[in-house]
N, C-alpha and C. Protein backbone atom coordinates (compact mmCIF):
# COMPACT_ATOMS: atom_id res chain seq x y z
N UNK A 1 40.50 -2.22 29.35
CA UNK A 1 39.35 -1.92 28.52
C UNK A 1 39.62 -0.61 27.79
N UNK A 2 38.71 -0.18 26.37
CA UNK A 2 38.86 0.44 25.92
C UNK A 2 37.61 0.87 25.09
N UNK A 3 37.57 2.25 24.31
CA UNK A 3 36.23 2.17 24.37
C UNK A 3 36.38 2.52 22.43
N UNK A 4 36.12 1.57 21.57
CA UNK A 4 35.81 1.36 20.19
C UNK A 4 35.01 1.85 19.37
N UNK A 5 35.35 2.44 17.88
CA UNK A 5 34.31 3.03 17.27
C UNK A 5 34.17 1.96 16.36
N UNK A 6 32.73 1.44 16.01
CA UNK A 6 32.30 0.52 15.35
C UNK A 6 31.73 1.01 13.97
N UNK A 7 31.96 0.82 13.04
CA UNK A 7 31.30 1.19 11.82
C UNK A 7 30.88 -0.05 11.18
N UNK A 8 29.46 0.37 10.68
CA UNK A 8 28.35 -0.28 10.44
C UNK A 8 27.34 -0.09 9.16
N UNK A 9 27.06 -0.59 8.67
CA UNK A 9 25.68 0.03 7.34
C UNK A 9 24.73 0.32 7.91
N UNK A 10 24.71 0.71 9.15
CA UNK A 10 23.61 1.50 9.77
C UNK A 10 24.24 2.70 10.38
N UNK A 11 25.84 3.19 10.27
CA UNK A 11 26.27 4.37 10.85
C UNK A 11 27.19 3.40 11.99
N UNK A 12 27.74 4.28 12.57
CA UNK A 12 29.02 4.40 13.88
C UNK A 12 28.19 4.67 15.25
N UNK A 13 28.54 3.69 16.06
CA UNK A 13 28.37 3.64 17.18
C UNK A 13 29.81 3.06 18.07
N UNK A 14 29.99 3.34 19.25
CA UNK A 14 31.07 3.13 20.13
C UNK A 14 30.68 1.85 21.74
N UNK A 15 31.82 1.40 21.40
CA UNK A 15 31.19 -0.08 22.58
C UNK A 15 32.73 -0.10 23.09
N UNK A 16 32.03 -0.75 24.39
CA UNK A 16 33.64 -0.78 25.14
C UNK A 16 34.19 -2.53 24.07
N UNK A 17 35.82 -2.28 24.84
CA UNK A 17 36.28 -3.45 23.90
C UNK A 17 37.04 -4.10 24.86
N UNK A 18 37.60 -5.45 25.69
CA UNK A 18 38.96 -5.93 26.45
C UNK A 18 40.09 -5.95 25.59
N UNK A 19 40.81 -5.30 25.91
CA UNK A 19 42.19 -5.29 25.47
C UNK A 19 42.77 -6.32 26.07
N UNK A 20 42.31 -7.49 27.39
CA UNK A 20 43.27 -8.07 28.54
C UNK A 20 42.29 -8.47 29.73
N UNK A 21 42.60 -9.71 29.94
CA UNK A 21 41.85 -9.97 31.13
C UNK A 21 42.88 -11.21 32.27
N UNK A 22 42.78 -10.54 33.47
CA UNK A 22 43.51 -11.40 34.42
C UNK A 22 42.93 -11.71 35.72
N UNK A 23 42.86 -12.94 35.95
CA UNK A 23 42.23 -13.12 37.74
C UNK A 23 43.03 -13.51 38.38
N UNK A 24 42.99 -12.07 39.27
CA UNK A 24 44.27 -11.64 40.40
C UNK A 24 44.24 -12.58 42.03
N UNK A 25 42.79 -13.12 41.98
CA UNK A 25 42.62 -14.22 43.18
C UNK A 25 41.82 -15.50 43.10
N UNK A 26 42.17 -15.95 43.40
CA UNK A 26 41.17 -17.41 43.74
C UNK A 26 40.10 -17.08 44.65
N UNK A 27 38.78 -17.90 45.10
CA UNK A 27 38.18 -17.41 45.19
C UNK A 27 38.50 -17.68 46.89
N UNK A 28 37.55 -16.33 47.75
CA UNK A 28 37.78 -16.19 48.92
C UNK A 28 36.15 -15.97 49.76
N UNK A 29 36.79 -16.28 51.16
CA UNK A 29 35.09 -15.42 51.56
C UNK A 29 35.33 -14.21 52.48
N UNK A 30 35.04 -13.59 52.18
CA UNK A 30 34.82 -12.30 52.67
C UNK A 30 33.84 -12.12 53.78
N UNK A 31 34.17 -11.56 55.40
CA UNK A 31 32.97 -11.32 56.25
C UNK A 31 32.33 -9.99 56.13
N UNK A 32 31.40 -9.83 56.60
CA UNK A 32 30.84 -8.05 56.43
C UNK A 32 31.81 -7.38 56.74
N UNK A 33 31.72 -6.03 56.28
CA UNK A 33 32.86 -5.19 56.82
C UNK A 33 34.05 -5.52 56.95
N UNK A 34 34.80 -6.56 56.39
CA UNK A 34 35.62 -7.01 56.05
C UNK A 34 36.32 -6.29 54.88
N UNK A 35 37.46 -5.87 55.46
CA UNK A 35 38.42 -5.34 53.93
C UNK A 35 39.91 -6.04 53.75
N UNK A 36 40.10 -5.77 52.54
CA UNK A 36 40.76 -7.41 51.96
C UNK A 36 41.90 -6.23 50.87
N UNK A 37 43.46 -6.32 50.99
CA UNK A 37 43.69 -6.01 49.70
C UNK A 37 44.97 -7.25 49.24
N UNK A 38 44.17 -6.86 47.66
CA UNK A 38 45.21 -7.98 46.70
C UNK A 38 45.91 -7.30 45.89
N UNK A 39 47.56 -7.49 46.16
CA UNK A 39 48.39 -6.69 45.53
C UNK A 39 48.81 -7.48 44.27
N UNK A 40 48.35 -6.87 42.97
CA UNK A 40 49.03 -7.39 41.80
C UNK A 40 49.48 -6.82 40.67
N UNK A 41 50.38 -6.99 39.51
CA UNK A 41 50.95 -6.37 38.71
C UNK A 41 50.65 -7.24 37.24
N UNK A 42 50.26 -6.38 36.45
CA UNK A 42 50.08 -6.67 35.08
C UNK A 42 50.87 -5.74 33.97
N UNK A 43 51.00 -6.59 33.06
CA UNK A 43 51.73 -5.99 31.71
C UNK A 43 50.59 -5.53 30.65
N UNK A 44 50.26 -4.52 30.08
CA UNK A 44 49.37 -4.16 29.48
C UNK A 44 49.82 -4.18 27.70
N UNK A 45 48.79 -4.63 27.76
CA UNK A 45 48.74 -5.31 25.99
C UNK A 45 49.98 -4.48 25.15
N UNK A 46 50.84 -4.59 24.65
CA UNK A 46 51.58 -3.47 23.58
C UNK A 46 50.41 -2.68 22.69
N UNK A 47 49.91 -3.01 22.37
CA UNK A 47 48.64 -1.81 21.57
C UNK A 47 47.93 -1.34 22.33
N UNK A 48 47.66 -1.03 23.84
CA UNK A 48 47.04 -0.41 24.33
C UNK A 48 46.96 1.56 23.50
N UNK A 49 45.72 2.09 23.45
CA UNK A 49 46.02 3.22 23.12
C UNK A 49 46.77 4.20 23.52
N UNK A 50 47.38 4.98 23.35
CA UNK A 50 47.58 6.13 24.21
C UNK A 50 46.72 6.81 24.38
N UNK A 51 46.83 7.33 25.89
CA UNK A 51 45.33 8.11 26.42
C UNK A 51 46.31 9.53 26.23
N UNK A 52 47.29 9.69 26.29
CA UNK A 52 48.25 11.28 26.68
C UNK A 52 48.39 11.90 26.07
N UNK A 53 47.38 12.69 25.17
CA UNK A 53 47.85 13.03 23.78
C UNK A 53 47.35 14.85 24.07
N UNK A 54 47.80 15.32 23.01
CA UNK A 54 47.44 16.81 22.56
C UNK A 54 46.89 16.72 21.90
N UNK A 55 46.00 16.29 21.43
CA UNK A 55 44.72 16.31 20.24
C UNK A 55 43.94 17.51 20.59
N UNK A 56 42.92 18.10 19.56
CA UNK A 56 41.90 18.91 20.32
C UNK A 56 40.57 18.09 20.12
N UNK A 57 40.71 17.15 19.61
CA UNK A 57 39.28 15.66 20.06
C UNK A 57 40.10 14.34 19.90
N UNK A 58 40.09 14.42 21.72
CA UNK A 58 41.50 13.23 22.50
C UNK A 58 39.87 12.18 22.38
N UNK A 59 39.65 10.83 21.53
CA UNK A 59 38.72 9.87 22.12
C UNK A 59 38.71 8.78 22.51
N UNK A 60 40.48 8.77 23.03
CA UNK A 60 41.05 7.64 23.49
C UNK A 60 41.15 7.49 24.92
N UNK A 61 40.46 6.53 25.72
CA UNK A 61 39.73 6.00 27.04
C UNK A 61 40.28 4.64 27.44
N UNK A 62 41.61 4.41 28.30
CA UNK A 62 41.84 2.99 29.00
C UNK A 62 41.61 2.76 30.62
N UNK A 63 40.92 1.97 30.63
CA UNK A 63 40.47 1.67 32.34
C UNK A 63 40.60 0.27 32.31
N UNK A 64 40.77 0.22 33.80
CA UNK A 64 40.95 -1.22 34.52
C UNK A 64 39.58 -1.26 35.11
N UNK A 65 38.78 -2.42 34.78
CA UNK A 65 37.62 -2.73 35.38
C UNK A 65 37.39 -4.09 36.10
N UNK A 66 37.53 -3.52 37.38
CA UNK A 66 37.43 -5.06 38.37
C UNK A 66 36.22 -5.35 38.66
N UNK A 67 35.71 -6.32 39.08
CA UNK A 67 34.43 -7.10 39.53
C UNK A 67 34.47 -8.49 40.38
N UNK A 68 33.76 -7.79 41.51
CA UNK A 68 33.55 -9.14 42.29
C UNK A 68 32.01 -9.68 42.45
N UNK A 69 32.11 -10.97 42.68
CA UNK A 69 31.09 -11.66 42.86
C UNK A 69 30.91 -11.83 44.26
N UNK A 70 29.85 -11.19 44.79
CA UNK A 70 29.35 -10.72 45.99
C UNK A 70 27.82 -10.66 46.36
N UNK A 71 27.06 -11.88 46.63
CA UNK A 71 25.63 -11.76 46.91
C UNK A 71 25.25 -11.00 47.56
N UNK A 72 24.17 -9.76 46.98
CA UNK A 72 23.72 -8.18 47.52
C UNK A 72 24.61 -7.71 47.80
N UNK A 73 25.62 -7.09 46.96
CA UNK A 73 26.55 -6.49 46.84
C UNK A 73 26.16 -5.13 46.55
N UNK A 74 26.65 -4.00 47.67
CA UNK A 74 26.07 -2.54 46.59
C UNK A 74 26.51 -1.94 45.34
N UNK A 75 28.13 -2.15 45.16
CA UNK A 75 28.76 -2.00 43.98
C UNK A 75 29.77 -3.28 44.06
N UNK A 76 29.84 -4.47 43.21
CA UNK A 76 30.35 -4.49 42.71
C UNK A 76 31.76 -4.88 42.33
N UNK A 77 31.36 -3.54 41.10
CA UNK A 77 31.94 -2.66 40.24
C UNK A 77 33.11 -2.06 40.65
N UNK A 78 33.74 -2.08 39.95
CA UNK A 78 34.94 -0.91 39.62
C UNK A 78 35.76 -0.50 38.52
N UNK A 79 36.23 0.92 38.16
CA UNK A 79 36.30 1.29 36.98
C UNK A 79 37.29 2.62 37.12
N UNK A 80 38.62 2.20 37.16
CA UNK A 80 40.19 2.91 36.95
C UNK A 80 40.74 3.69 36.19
N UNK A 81 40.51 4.59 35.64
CA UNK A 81 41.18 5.13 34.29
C UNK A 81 42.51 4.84 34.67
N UNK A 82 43.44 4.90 33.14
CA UNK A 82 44.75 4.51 33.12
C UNK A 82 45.19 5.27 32.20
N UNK A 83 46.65 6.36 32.42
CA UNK A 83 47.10 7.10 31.85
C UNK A 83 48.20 6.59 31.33
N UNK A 84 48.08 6.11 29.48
CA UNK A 84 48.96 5.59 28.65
C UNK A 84 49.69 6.60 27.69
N UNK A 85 51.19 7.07 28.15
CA UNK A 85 52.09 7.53 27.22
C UNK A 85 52.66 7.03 26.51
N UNK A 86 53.14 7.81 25.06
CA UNK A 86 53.67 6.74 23.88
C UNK A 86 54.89 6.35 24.21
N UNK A 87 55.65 5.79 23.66
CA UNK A 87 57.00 4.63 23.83
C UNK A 87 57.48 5.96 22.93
N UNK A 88 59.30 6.10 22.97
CA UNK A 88 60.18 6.96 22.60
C UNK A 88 59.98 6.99 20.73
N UNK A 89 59.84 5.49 19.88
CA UNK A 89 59.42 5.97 18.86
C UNK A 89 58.13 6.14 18.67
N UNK A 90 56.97 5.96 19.19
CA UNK A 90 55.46 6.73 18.65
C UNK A 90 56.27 8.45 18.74
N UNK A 91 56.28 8.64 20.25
CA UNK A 91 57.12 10.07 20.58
C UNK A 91 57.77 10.90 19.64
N UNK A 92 58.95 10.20 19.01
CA UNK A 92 59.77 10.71 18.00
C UNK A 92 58.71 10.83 16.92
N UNK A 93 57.63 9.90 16.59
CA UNK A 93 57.07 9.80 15.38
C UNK A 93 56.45 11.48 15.16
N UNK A 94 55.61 11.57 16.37
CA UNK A 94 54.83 12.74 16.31
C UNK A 94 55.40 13.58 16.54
N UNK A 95 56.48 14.31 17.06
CA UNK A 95 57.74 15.12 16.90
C UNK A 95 58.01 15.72 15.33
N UNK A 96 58.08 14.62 14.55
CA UNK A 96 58.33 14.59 12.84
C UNK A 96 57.55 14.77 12.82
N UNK A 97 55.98 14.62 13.07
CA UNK A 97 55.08 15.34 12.33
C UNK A 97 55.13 16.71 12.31
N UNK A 98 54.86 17.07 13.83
CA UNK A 98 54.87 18.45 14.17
C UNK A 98 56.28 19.59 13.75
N UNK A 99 57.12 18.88 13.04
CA UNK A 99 58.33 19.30 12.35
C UNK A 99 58.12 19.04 10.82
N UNK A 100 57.19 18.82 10.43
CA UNK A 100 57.06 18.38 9.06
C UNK A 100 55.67 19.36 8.75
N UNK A 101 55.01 20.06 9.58
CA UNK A 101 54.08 21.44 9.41
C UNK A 101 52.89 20.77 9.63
N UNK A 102 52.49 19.51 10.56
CA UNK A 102 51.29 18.43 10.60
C UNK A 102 50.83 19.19 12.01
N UNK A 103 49.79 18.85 12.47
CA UNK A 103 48.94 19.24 13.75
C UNK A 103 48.17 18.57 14.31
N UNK A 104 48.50 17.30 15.14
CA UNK A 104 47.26 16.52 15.88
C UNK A 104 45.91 17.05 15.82
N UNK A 105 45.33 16.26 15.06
CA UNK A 105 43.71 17.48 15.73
C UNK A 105 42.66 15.93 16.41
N UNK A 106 43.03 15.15 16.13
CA UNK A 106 42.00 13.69 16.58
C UNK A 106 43.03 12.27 16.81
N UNK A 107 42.40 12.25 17.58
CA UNK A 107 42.59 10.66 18.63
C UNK A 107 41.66 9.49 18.71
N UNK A 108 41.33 8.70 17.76
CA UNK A 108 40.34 7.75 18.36
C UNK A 108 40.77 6.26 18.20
N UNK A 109 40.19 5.61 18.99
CA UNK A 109 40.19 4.07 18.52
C UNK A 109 39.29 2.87 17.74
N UNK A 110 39.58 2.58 16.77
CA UNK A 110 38.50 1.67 16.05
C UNK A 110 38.19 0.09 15.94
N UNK A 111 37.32 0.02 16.16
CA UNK A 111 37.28 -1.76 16.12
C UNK A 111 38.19 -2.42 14.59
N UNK A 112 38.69 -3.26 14.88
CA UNK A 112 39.68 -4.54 13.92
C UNK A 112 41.26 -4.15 13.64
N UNK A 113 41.66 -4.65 12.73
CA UNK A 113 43.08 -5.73 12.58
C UNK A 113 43.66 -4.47 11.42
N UNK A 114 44.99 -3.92 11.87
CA UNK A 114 45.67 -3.39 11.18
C UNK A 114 46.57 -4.56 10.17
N UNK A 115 46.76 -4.42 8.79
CA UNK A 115 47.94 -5.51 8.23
C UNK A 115 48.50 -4.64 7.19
N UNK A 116 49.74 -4.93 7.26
CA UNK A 116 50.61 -4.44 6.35
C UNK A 116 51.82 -5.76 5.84
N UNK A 117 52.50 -5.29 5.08
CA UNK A 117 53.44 -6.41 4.92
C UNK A 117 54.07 -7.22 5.09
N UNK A 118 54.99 -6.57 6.64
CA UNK A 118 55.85 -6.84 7.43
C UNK A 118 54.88 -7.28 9.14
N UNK A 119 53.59 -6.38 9.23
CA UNK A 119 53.36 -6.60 10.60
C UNK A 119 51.78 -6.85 10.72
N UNK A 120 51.32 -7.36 11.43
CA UNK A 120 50.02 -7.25 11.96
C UNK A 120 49.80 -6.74 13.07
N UNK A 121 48.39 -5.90 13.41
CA UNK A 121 47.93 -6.07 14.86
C UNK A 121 47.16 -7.34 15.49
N UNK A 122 47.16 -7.21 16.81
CA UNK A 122 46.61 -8.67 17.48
C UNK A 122 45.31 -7.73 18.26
N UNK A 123 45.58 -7.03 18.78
CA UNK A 123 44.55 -6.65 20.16
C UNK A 123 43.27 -6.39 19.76
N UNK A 124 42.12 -6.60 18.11
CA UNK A 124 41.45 -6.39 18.27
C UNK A 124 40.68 -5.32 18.03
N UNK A 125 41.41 -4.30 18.25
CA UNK A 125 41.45 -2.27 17.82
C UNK A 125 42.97 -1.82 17.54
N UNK A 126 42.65 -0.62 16.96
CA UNK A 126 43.40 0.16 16.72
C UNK A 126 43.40 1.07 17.15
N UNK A 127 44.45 2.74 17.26
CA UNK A 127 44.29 3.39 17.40
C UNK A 127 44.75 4.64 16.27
N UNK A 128 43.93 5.46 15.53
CA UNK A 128 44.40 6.48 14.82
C UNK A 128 44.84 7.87 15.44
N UNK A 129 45.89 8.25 14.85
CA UNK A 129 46.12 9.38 15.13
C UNK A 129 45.53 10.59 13.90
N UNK A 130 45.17 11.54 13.26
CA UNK A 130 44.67 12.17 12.67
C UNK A 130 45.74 13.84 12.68
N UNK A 131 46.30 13.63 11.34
CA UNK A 131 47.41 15.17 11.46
C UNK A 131 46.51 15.84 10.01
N UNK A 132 46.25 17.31 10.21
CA UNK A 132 46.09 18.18 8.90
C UNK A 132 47.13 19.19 8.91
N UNK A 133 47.75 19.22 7.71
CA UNK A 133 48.47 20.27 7.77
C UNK A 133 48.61 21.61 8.22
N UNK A 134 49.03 22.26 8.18
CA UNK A 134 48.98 23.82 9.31
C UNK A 134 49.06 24.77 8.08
N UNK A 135 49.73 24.59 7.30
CA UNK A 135 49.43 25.05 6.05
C UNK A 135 48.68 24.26 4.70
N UNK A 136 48.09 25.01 3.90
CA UNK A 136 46.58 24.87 2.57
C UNK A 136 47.49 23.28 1.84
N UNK A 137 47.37 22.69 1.98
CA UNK A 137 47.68 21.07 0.95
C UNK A 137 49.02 20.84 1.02
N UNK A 138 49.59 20.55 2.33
CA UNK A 138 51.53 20.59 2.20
C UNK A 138 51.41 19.08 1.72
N UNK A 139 52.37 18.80 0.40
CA UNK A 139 53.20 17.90 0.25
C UNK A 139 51.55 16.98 -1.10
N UNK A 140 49.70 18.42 -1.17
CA UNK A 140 49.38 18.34 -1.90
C UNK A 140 48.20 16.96 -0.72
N UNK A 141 48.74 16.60 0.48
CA UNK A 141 48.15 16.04 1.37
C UNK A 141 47.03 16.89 1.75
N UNK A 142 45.60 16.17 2.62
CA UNK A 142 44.33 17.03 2.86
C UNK A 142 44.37 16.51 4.38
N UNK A 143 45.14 15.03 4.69
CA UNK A 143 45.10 14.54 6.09
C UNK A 143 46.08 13.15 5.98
N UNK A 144 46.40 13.19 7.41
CA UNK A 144 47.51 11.47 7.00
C UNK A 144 46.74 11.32 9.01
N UNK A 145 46.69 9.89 8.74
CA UNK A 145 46.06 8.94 9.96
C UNK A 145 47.42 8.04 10.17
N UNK A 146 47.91 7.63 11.00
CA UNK A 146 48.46 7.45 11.89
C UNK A 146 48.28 6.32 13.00
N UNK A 147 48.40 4.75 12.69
CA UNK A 147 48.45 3.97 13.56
C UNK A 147 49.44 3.47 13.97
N UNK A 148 50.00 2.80 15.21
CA UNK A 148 51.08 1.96 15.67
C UNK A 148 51.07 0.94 16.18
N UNK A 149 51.78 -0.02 15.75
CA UNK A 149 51.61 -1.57 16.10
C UNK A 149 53.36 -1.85 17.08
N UNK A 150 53.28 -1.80 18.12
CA UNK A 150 54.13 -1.39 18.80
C UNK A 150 54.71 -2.77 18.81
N UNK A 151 56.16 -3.50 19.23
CA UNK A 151 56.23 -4.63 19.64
C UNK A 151 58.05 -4.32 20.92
N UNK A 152 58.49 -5.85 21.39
CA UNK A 152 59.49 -5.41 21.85
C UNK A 152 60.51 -4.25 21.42
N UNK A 153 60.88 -4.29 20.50
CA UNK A 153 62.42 -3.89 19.88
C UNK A 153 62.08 -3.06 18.85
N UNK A 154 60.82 -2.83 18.08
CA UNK A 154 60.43 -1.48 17.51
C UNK A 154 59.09 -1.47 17.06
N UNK A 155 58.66 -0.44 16.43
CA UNK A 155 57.36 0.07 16.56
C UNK A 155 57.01 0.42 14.97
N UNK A 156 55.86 -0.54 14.33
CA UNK A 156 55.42 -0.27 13.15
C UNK A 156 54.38 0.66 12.86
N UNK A 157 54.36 1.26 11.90
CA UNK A 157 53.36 2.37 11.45
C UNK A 157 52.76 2.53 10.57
N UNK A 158 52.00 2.61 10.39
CA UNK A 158 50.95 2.55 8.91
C UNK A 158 49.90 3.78 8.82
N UNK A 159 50.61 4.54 7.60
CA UNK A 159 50.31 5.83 7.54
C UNK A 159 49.21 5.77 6.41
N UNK A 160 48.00 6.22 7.06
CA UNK A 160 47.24 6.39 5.70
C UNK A 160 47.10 7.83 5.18
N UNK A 161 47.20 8.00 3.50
CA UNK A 161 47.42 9.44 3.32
C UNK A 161 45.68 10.12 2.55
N UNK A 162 45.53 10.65 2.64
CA UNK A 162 44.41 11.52 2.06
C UNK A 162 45.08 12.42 1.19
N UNK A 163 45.69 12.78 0.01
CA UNK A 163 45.79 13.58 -0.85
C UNK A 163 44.69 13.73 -1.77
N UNK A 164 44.70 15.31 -1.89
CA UNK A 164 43.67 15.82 -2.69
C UNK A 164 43.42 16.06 -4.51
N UNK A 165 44.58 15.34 -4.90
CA UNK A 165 44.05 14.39 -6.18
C UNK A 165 44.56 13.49 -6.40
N UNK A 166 45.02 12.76 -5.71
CA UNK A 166 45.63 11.01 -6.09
C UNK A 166 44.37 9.97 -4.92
N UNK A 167 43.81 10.75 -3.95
CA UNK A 167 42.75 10.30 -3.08
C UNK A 167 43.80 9.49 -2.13
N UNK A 168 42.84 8.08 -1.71
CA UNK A 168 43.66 7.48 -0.04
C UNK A 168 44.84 7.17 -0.78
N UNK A 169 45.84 6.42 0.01
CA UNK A 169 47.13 5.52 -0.05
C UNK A 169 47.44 5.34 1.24
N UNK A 170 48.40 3.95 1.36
CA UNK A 170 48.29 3.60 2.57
C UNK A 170 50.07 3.57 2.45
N UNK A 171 51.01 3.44 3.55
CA UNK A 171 52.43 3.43 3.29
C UNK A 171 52.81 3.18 4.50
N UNK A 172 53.93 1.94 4.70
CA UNK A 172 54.17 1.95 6.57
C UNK A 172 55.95 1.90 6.27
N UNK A 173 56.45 1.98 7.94
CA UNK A 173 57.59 2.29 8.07
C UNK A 173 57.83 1.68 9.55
N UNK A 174 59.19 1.18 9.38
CA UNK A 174 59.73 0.63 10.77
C UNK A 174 60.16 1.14 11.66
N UNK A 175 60.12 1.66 13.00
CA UNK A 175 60.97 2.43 13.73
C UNK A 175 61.87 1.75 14.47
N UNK A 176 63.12 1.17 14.74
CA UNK A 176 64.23 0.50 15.54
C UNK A 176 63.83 1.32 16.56
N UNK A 177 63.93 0.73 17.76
CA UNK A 177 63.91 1.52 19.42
C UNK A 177 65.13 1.57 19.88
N UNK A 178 66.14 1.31 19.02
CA UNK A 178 67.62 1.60 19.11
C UNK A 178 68.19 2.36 18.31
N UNK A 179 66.80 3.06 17.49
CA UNK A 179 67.76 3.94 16.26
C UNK A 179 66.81 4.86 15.99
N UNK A 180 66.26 5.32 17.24
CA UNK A 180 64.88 6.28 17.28
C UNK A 180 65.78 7.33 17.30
N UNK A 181 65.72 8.39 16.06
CA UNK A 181 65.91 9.90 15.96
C UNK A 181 65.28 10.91 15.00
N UNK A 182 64.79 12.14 15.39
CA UNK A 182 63.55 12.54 14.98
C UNK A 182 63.89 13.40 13.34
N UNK A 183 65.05 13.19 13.31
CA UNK A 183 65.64 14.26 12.21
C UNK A 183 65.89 13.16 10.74
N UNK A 184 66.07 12.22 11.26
CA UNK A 184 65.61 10.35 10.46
C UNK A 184 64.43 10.64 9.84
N UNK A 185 63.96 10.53 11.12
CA UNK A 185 62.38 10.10 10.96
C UNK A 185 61.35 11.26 10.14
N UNK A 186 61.87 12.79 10.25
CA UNK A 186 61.13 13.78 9.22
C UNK A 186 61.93 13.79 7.73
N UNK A 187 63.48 12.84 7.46
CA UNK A 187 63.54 12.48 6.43
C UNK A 187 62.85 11.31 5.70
N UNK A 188 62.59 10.11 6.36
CA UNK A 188 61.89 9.27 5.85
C UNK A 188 60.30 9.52 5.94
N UNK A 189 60.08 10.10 6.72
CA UNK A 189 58.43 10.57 6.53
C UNK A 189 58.19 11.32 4.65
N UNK A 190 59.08 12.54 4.93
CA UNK A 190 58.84 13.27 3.89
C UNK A 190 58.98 12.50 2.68
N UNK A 191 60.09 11.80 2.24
CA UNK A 191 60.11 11.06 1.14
C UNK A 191 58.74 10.13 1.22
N UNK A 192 58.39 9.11 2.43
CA UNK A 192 56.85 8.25 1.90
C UNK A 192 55.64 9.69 1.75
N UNK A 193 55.86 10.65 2.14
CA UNK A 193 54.64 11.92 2.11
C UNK A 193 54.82 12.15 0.08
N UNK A 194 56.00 12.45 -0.38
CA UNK A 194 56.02 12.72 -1.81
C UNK A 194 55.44 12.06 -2.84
């Protein structure tokens, strides 16, 4: 699970979202005071957000939420946070930023479907990353957003730019996970930034 910003013609509000759902048992009966454990392993969606970030407004939230069905049950409920780090090219990506004079300042996730040329997202949400320059309009930019559509063998990106007189533009780029290097990657950034 994850928790979504929804935009609306009535304003933004935030709702949880499933990224993934799995049932780890068949059903059983349980006696009072009875404790039971079920050992299982899941693969988590490739777009899961990253929760691990340096942002200074991190609003990215992944938990595992289990539930049993239990007549007069006191909880339930249950509700896991899960600590998601980026894969070596998101990593490298934001490296080049922070080498290119950019500064994480926001993290969030938004409800729907990233598309670009070459890739789509599936899961439903996205997640933006949010860089402002560290110095007054570098490259004439006011902000560049930052999503990743991760898959086996490399990791797509779709950079949206905010410049302060050409307005939005949108521009994506492929990262090989066999040809992730960060000194690449602040050359090809800078040229789609120009």
């Amino acid at each position: 699970m994850t928790r979504v910003k929804v935009e609306s013609d009535d304003g933004e509000y935030f709702t949880n979202h499933v990224l993934d759902k799995w049932r780890i048992s068949e059903q059983f009966i349980i006696a009072p005071g009875e404790k039971k454990v079920i050992p299982f392993e899941a693969r988590l969606h490739s777009e899961t957000p990253i929760t691990e970030l340096n942002a200074g407004y991190n609003h990215s939230f992944v938990w595992i939420e289990t539930g049993l069905d239990i007549d007069l049950a006191i909880d339930p409920n249950d509700k896991d946070t899960l600590h998601i780090y980026p894969n070596e090219a998101v990593k490298a990506c934001m490296q080049a930023m922070d080498k290119l004079g950019f500064s994480l300042v926001k993290a969030d996730v938004e409800k729907g479907y990233l598309r670009a040329s070459s890739f789509q997202s599936t899961s439903g949400c996205y997640q933006e990353l949010e860089y402002r320059p560290n110095t007054r309009s570098l490259f004439g930019i006011q902000e560049i957003e930052l999503s990743f559509v991760p898959e086996a063998h490399k990791t797509h990106v779709l950079i949206e730019l905010d410049r302060a007189f050409r307005g939005d533009g949108y521009v994506d780029l492929t990262i090989e996970h066999d040809h992730v290097n960060v000194s690449q990657l602040c050359d090809q950034l800078e040229r789609l930034f120009n």
